[in-house]
Amino acid sequence: MKTKITELFGIKYPIILPGMSWISVPELVAAVCNAGGIGYLATGSLSPDKTRTAIRQIRELTDKPFGVGVSLLMPKAYENAIIAIEEKVPVLNISLGKGGDLIKKVHDYGGKVITTVTTVGHALAAQKSGADALQVTGYEAAAHGSQVPTMVLVPAIVDEVKIPVVAIGGIADGRGMAAAFALGAEGVGMGTRLSITKESPVHDHCIKTQLESGIEDTIYSNRFDALYCRVLKTPSAEKAVKEGRNIVKGFKATFSIAKSLNSSWMDMATSNLSSPKGEKNAKPKDAAPKDNPVKKKNKSFIGKMSNSYQTAMNLAHMAQGYVAVQNAVENGDLEQGVYLSGQVQGIIHDVPTVAELINHTVEECKKIQKGMADKAL
Ligand SMILES: Cc1cc2nc3c(=O)[nH]c(=O)nc-3n(C[C@H](O)[C@H](O)[C@H](O)COP(=O)(O)O)c2cc1C
């Protein structure tokens, strides 16, 4: 299969495993690369040392191009990106931030940068800052997707930019891939689908629950981690929506994340995590003002105190979400934990190997493309 994305990344099929914390680990990344796609190592839950070790582990498991994902909202994200650059990783995926100087550093050694975006405005900004491609994440997606569905968002962005676009959000098979090509995308990403495979480290209980859930069984809300986020509908997720922030849990979570990242509370408080202004946080036009956790900076004394309070609260809120997701992925705890899942869970009914999934997706896509050509004749 030949598209602008296969050419750009030097891969066989334009199929991407996005960076999913605790899931896109070296084994799964390498499985996707060895099957002809490309996987990104998730670094959101890794300290810089662990990121370097994981990159080297991927190189032991595959000789194919691979990527590293950095969510610039996370503490240590910039440091993790610098490690990826020192290791000269073939592809850097930047999300929730611009990363201007990082792009130049990657280009200096011949690497490529793909930036995750959820609006036309941010797509244009990412193109301007030098990204080689865009990963456009629609509303259907697990975690922090756009307010706009993939079906509308992809052509809207394709119409405005000159660099290739990868469609992600709601794609699970060759039908989704063929549809993405029809919308003008040059490749697809699959998060939920690739996390339900034999090589995925996700706890069996989460996978079993997803397989039993339908397309309506997710919740999209900003009350888990302060950004709009899609999760599996479970009693604990519904409780989290109802309760919103829990300050005690949030502060405890902040310290536990700081410890696991070899970081400090202060590091966390000065990271973007405490002030989530990424494009994925764009407030829907019809949302009530209280829905937006980000307030304007106020320079008066009382204003500064209030900003510090706001920072601590945002941090606690984000940290609470992070720990709940980790608990679900690693322990399968859907009583206390919250699990990220896309609407596409409702059309997934099996647990194939990564290679089986990728081969089937490509074959089905080709068949559909041929069938469409025949229909047109
Ligand atoms: C279980 C799971 C965990 C995820 N974790 C992260 C994460 O840590 N960081 C992130 O930016 N996106 C995360 N995502 C979102 C994916 O990167 C991707 O945007 C999304 O899965 C695409 O939509 P799809 O699930 O419909 O394919 C996660 C997705 C899933 C399914």
PDB file of N, CA and C in Angstrom, residues 84-149:
ATOM      1  N   ALA A  84      14.074  11.257  23.292  1.00  0.00           N
ATOM      2  CA  ALA A  84      13.716  10.665  21.992  1.00  0.00           C
ATOM      3  C   ALA A  84      14.597  11.253  20.891  1.00  0.00           C
ATOM      4  N   ILE A  85      14.874  12.539  20.991  1.00  0.00           N
ATOM      5  CA  ILE A  85      15.710  13.212  19.986  1.00  0.00           C
ATOM      6  C   ILE A  85      17.166  12.726  20.095  1.00  0.00           C
ATOM      7  N   GLU A  86      17.650  12.613  21.326  1.00  0.00           N
ATOM      8  CA  GLU A  86      19.024  12.088  21.506  1.00  0.00           C
ATOM      9  C   GLU A  86      19.135  10.684  20.919  1.00  0.00           C
ATOM     10  N   GLU A  87      18.063   9.911  21.061  1.00  0.00           N
ATOM     11  CA  GLU A  87      18.064   8.539  20.538  1.00  0.00           C
ATOM     12  C   GLU A  87      17.732   8.501  19.045  1.00  0.00           C
ATOM     13  N   LYS A  88      17.512   9.686  18.467  1.00  0.00           N
ATOM     14  CA  LYS A  88      17.212   9.811  17.025  1.00  0.00           C
ATOM     15  C   LYS A  88      16.064   8.876  16.592  1.00  0.00           C
ATOM     16  N   VAL A  89      14.942   8.981  17.297  1.00  0.00           N
ATOM     17  CA  VAL A  89      13.814   8.117  16.925  1.00  0.00           C
ATOM     18  C   VAL A  89      13.269   8.574  15.567  1.00  0.00           C
ATOM     19  N   PRO A  90      12.813   7.637  14.746  1.00  0.00           N
ATOM     20  CA  PRO A  90      12.370   8.013  13.395  1.00  0.00           C
ATOM     21  C   PRO A  90      11.201   9.007  13.375  1.00  0.00           C
ATOM     22  N   VAL A  91      10.255   8.840  14.321  1.00  0.00           N
ATOM     23  CA  VAL A  91       9.057   9.698  14.299  1.00  0.00           C
ATOM     24  C   VAL A  91       8.761  10.202  15.716  1.00  0.00           C
ATOM     25  N   LEU A  92       8.483  11.505  15.822  1.00  0.00           N
ATOM     26  CA  LEU A  92       8.026  12.061  17.103  1.00  0.00           C
ATOM     27  C   LEU A  92       6.584  12.521  16.921  1.00  0.00           C
ATOM     28  N   ASN A  93       5.712  12.051  17.791  1.00  0.00           N
ATOM     29  CA  ASN A  93       4.314  12.502  17.778  1.00  0.00           C
ATOM     30  C   ASN A  93       4.113  13.452  18.950  1.00  0.00           C
ATOM     31  N   ILE A  94       3.726  14.694  18.607  1.00  0.00           N
ATOM     32  CA  ILE A  94       3.506  15.709  19.638  1.00  0.00           C
ATOM     33  C   ILE A  94       2.005  15.898  19.803  1.00  0.00           C
ATOM     34  N   SER A  95       1.542  15.911  21.064  1.00  0.00           N
ATOM     35  CA  SER A  95       0.136  16.252  21.270  1.00  0.00           C
ATOM     36  C   SER A  95       0.006  17.238  22.421  1.00  0.00           C
ATOM     37  N   LEU A  96      -1.121  17.925  22.447  1.00  0.00           N
ATOM     38  CA  LEU A  96      -1.439  18.896  23.497  1.00  0.00           C
ATOM     39  C   LEU A  96      -0.356  19.946  23.694  1.00  0.00           C
ATOM     40  N   GLY A  97       0.119  20.506  22.575  1.00  0.00           N
ATOM     41  CA  GLY A  97       1.111  21.576  22.664  1.00  0.00           C
ATOM     42  C   GLY A  97       1.791  21.744  21.320  1.00  0.00           C
ATOM     43  N   LYS A  98       2.521  22.874  21.156  1.00  0.00           N
ATOM     44  CA  LYS A  98       3.109  23.177  19.846  1.00  0.00           C
ATOM     45  C   LYS A  98       4.461  22.505  19.606  1.00  0.00           C
ATOM     46  N   GLY A  99       5.343  22.596  20.600  1.00  0.00           N
ATOM     47  CA  GLY A  99       6.648  21.926  20.482  1.00  0.00           C
ATOM     48  C   GLY A  99       7.537  22.478  19.393  1.00  0.00           C
ATOM     49  N   GLY A 100       7.470  23.801  19.120  1.00  0.00           N
ATOM     50  CA  GLY A 100       8.215  24.426  18.025  1.00  0.00           C
ATOM     51  C   GLY A 100       9.674  24.029  17.924  1.00  0.00           C
ATOM     52  N   ASP A 101      10.476  24.229  19.022  1.00  0.00           N
ATOM     53  CA  ASP A 101      11.912  23.934  18.912  1.00  0.00           C
ATOM     54  C   ASP A 101      12.177  22.434  18.794  1.00  0.00           C
ATOM     55  N   LEU A 102      11.254  21.619  19.300  1.00  0.00           N
ATOM     56  CA  LEU A 102      11.438  20.161  19.188  1.00  0.00           C
ATOM     57  C   LEU A 102      11.390  19.737  17.717  1.00  0.00           C
ATOM     58  N   ILE A 103      10.502  20.362  16.967  1.00  0.00           N
ATOM     59  CA  ILE A 103      10.352  19.984  15.552  1.00  0.00           C
ATOM     60  C   ILE A 103      11.667  20.210  14.810  1.00  0.00           C
ATOM     61  N   LYS A 104      12.299  21.356  15.071  1.00  0.00           N
ATOM     62  CA  LYS A 104      13.560  21.655  14.387  1.00  0.00           C
ATOM     63  C   LYS A 104      14.628  20.624  14.770  1.00  0.00           C
ATOM     64  N   LYS A 105      14.660  20.290  16.061  1.00  0.00           N
ATOM     65  CA  LYS A 105      15.675  19.321  16.525  1.00  0.00           C
ATOM     66  C   LYS A 105      15.470  17.955  15.843  1.00  0.00           C
ATOM     67  N   VAL A 106      14.233  17.541  15.663  1.00  0.00           N
ATOM     68  CA  VAL A 106      13.963  16.249  15.006  1.00  0.00           C
ATOM     69  C   VAL A 106      14.382  16.327  13.538  1.00  0.00           C
ATOM     70  N   HIS A 107      14.039  17.436  12.910  1.00  0.00           N
ATOM     71  CA  HIS A 107      14.406  17.589  11.488  1.00  0.00           C
ATOM     72  C   HIS A 107      15.920  17.611  11.295  1.00  0.00           C
ATOM     73  N   ASP A 108      16.636  18.144  12.285  1.00  0.00           N
ATOM     74  CA  ASP A 108      18.100  18.232  12.166  1.00  0.00           C
ATOM     75  C   ASP A 108      18.756  16.862  11.968  1.00  0.00           C
ATOM     76  N   TYR A 109      18.151  15.801  12.552  1.00  0.00           N
ATOM     77  CA  TYR A 109      18.777  14.472  12.319  1.00  0.00           C
ATOM     78  C   TYR A 109      17.998  13.650  11.281  1.00  0.00           C
ATOM     79  N   GLY A 110      17.013  14.278  10.632  1.00  0.00           N
ATOM     80  CA  GLY A 110      16.289  13.592   9.553  1.00  0.00           C
ATOM     81  C   GLY A 110      15.036  12.861  10.014  1.00  0.00           C
ATOM     82  N   GLY A 111      14.614  13.080  11.276  1.00  0.00           N
ATOM     83  CA  GLY A 111      13.383  12.453  11.757  1.00  0.00           C
ATOM     84  C   GLY A 111      12.148  13.202  11.275  1.00  0.00           C
ATOM     85  N   LYS A 112      10.994  12.633  11.537  1.00  0.00           N
ATOM     86  CA  LYS A 112       9.721  13.242  11.115  1.00  0.00           C
ATOM     87  C   LYS A 112       8.852  13.527  12.332  1.00  0.00           C
ATOM     88  N   VAL A 113       8.007  14.562  12.189  1.00  0.00           N
ATOM     89  CA  VAL A 113       7.122  14.943  13.291  1.00  0.00           C
ATOM     90  C   VAL A 113       5.675  14.917  12.817  1.00  0.00           C
ATOM     91  N   ILE A 114       4.840  14.240  13.592  1.00  0.00           N
ATOM     92  CA  ILE A 114       3.403  14.250  13.319  1.00  0.00           C
ATOM     93  C   ILE A 114       2.725  14.840  14.558  1.00  0.00           C
ATOM     94  N   THR A 115       1.915  15.863  14.346  1.00  0.00           N
ATOM     95  CA  THR A 115       1.284  16.554  15.468  1.00  0.00           C
ATOM     96  C   THR A 115      -0.195  16.178  15.541  1.00  0.00           C
ATOM     97  N   THR A 116      -0.649  15.869  16.745  1.00  0.00           N
ATOM     98  CA  THR A 116      -2.058  15.520  16.951  1.00  0.00           C
ATOM     99  C   THR A 116      -2.873  16.800  17.115  1.00  0.00           C
ATOM    100  N   VAL A 117      -3.935  16.925  16.346  1.00  0.00           N
ATOM    101  CA  VAL A 117      -4.771  18.136  16.416  1.00  0.00           C
ATOM    102  C   VAL A 117      -6.254  17.756  16.437  1.00  0.00           C
ATOM    103  N   THR A 118      -7.048  18.706  16.943  1.00  0.00           N
ATOM    104  CA  THR A 118      -8.494  18.451  17.016  1.00  0.00           C
ATOM    105  C   THR A 118      -9.327  19.602  16.466  1.00  0.00           C
ATOM    106  N   THR A 119      -8.654  20.651  15.955  1.00  0.00           N
ATOM    107  CA  THR A 119      -9.399  21.754  15.341  1.00  0.00           C
ATOM    108  C   THR A 119      -8.660  22.218  14.081  1.00  0.00           C
ATOM    109  N   VAL A 120      -9.370  22.929  13.217  1.00  0.00           N
ATOM    110  CA  VAL A 120      -8.740  23.459  11.992  1.00  0.00           C
ATOM    111  C   VAL A 120      -7.653  24.465  12.381  1.00  0.00           C
ATOM    112  N   GLY A 121      -7.947  25.316  13.372  1.00  0.00           N
ATOM    113  CA  GLY A 121      -6.983  26.343  13.794  1.00  0.00           C
ATOM    114  C   GLY A 121      -5.671  25.729  14.246  1.00  0.00           C
ATOM    115  N   HIS A 122      -5.751  24.693  15.040  1.00  0.00           N
ATOM    116  CA  HIS A 122      -4.518  24.068  15.518  1.00  0.00           C
ATOM    117  C   HIS A 122      -3.816  23.280  14.423  1.00  0.00           C
ATOM    118  N   ALA A 123      -4.583  22.775  13.464  1.00  0.00           N
ATOM    119  CA  ALA A 123      -3.954  22.098  12.323  1.00  0.00           C
ATOM    120  C   ALA A 123      -3.090  23.104  11.552  1.00  0.00           C
ATOM    121  N   LEU A 124      -3.639  24.298  11.334  1.00  0.00           N
ATOM    122  CA  LEU A 124      -2.893  25.328  10.604  1.00  0.00           C
ATOM    123  C   LEU A 124      -1.655  25.758  11.395  1.00  0.00           C
ATOM    124  N   ALA A 125      -1.816  25.881  12.728  1.00  0.00           N
ATOM    125  CA  ALA A 125      -0.675  26.285  13.563  1.00  0.00           C
ATOM    126  C   ALA A 125       0.413  25.208  13.533  1.00  0.00           C
ATOM    127  N   ALA A 126       0.004  23.940  13.577  1.00  0.00           N
ATOM    128  CA  ALA A 126       0.985  22.845  13.564  1.00  0.00           C
ATOM    129  C   ALA A 126       1.727  22.810  12.232  1.00  0.00           C
ATOM    130  N   GLN A 127       0.988  23.036  11.142  1.00  0.00           N
ATOM    131  CA  GLN A 127       1.638  23.076   9.822  1.00  0.00           C
ATOM    132  C   GLN A 127       2.665  24.208   9.780  1.00  0.00           C
ATOM    133  N   LYS A 128       2.270  25.372  10.325  1.00  0.00           N
ATOM    134  CA  LYS A 128       3.154  26.544  10.318  1.00  0.00           C
ATOM    135  C   LYS A 128       4.414  26.286  11.154  1.00  0.00           C
ATOM    136  N   SER A 129       4.245  25.534  12.245  1.00  0.00           N
ATOM    137  CA  SER A 129       5.427  25.325  13.091  1.00  0.00           C
ATOM    138  C   SER A 129       6.335  24.219  12.551  1.00  0.00           C
ATOM    139  N   GLY A 130       5.985  23.629  11.402  1.00  0.00           N
ATOM    140  CA  GLY A 130       6.922  22.722  10.720  1.00  0.00           C
ATOM    141  C   GLY A 130       6.592  21.250  10.796  1.00  0.00           C
ATOM    142  N   ALA A 131       5.419  20.881  11.344  1.00  0.00           N
ATOM    143  CA  ALA A 131       5.059  19.458  11.408  1.00  0.00           C
ATOM    144  C   ALA A 131       5.029  18.870  10.000  1.00  0.00           C
ATOM    145  N   ASP A 132       5.416  17.585   9.881  1.00  0.00           N
ATOM    146  CA  ASP A 132       5.419  16.918   8.571  1.00  0.00           C
ATOM    147  C   ASP A 132       4.056  16.325   8.239  1.00  0.00           C
ATOM    148  N   ALA A 133       3.277  16.037   9.271  1.00  0.00           N
ATOM    149  CA  ALA A 133       1.954  15.436   9.067  1.00  0.00           C
ATOM    150  C   ALA A 133       1.090  15.741  10.288  1.00  0.00           C
ATOM    151  N   LEU A 134      -0.206  15.502  10.132  1.00  0.00           N
ATOM    152  CA  LEU A 134      -1.142  15.763  11.234  1.00  0.00           C
ATOM    153  C   LEU A 134      -1.920  14.502  11.560  1.00  0.00           C
ATOM    154  N   GLN A 135      -2.155  14.295  12.833  1.00  0.00           N
ATOM    155  CA  GLN A 135      -3.018  13.210  13.281  1.00  0.00           C
ATOM    156  C   GLN A 135      -4.293  13.867  13.784  1.00  0.00           C
ATOM    157  N   VAL A 136      -5.361  13.679  13.047  1.00  0.00           N
ATOM    158  CA  VAL A 136      -6.605  14.421  13.301  1.00  0.00           C
ATOM    159  C   VAL A 136      -7.563  13.517  14.086  1.00  0.00           C
ATOM    160  N   THR A 137      -7.848  13.919  15.320  1.00  0.00           N
ATOM    161  CA  THR A 137      -8.593  13.042  16.234  1.00  0.00           C
ATOM    162  C   THR A 137     -10.033  13.501  16.408  1.00  0.00           C
ATOM    163  N   GLY A 138     -10.955  12.699  15.889  1.00  0.00           N
ATOM    164  CA  GLY A 138     -12.370  13.063  15.925  1.00  0.00           C
ATOM    165  C   GLY A 138     -13.057  12.750  17.254  1.00  0.00           C
ATOM    166  N   TYR A 139     -14.279  13.161  17.327  1.00  0.00           N
ATOM    167  CA  TYR A 139     -15.135  13.058  18.524  1.00  0.00           C
ATOM    168  C   TYR A 139     -15.331  11.615  19.016  1.00  0.00           C
ATOM    169  N   GLU A 140     -15.351  10.670  18.076  1.00  0.00           N
ATOM    170  CA  GLU A 140     -15.628   9.277  18.439  1.00  0.00           C
ATOM    171  C   GLU A 140     -14.530   8.659  19.292  1.00  0.00           C
ATOM    172  N   ALA A 141     -13.356   9.293  19.262  1.00  0.00           N
ATOM    173  CA  ALA A 141     -12.147   8.708  19.839  1.00  0.00           C
ATOM    174  C   ALA A 141     -12.222   8.456  21.332  1.00  0.00           C
ATOM    175  N   ALA A 142     -11.467   7.457  21.777  1.00  0.00           N
ATOM    176  CA  ALA A 142     -11.209   7.286  23.210  1.00  0.00           C
ATOM    177  C   ALA A 142     -10.371   8.476  23.667  1.00  0.00           C
ATOM    178  N   ALA A 143     -10.507   8.836  24.906  1.00  0.00           N
ATOM    179  CA  ALA A 143      -9.721   9.915  25.532  1.00  0.00           C
ATOM    180  C   ALA A 143     -10.078  11.283  24.944  1.00  0.00           C
ATOM    181  N   HIS A 144      -9.038  12.082  24.593  1.00  0.00           N
ATOM    182  CA  HIS A 144      -9.283  13.507  24.333  1.00  0.00           C
ATOM    183  C   HIS A 144      -9.525  13.824  22.855  1.00  0.00           C
ATOM    184  N   GLY A 145     -10.659  13.388  22.336  1.00  0.00           N
ATOM    185  CA  GLY A 145     -11.000  13.683  20.948  1.00  0.00           C
ATOM    186  C   GLY A 145     -11.645  15.059  20.803  1.00  0.00           C
ATOM    187  N   SER A 146     -11.809  15.437  19.539  1.00  0.00           N
ATOM    188  CA  SER A 146     -12.409  16.735  19.197  1.00  0.00           C
ATOM    189  C   SER A 146     -13.884  16.813  19.597  1.00  0.00           C
ATOM    190  N   GLN A 147     -14.441  18.006  19.481  1.00  0.00           N
ATOM    191  CA  GLN A 147     -15.891  18.184  19.632  1.00  0.00           C
ATOM    192  C   GLN A 147     -16.606  17.767  18.338  1.00  0.00           C
ATOM    193  N   VAL A 148     -15.812  17.553  17.271  1.00  0.00           N
ATOM    194  CA  VAL A 148     -16.368  17.323  15.933  1.00  0.00           C
ATOM    195  C   VAL A 148     -16.031  15.896  15.476  1.00  0.00           C
ATOM    196  N   PRO A 149     -17.001  15.160  14.905  1.00  0.00           N
ATOM    197  CA  PRO A 149     -16.725  13.791  14.483  1.00  0.00           C
ATOM    198  C   PRO A 149     -15.683  13.709  13.350  1.00  0.00           C
TER     199      PRO A 149
END
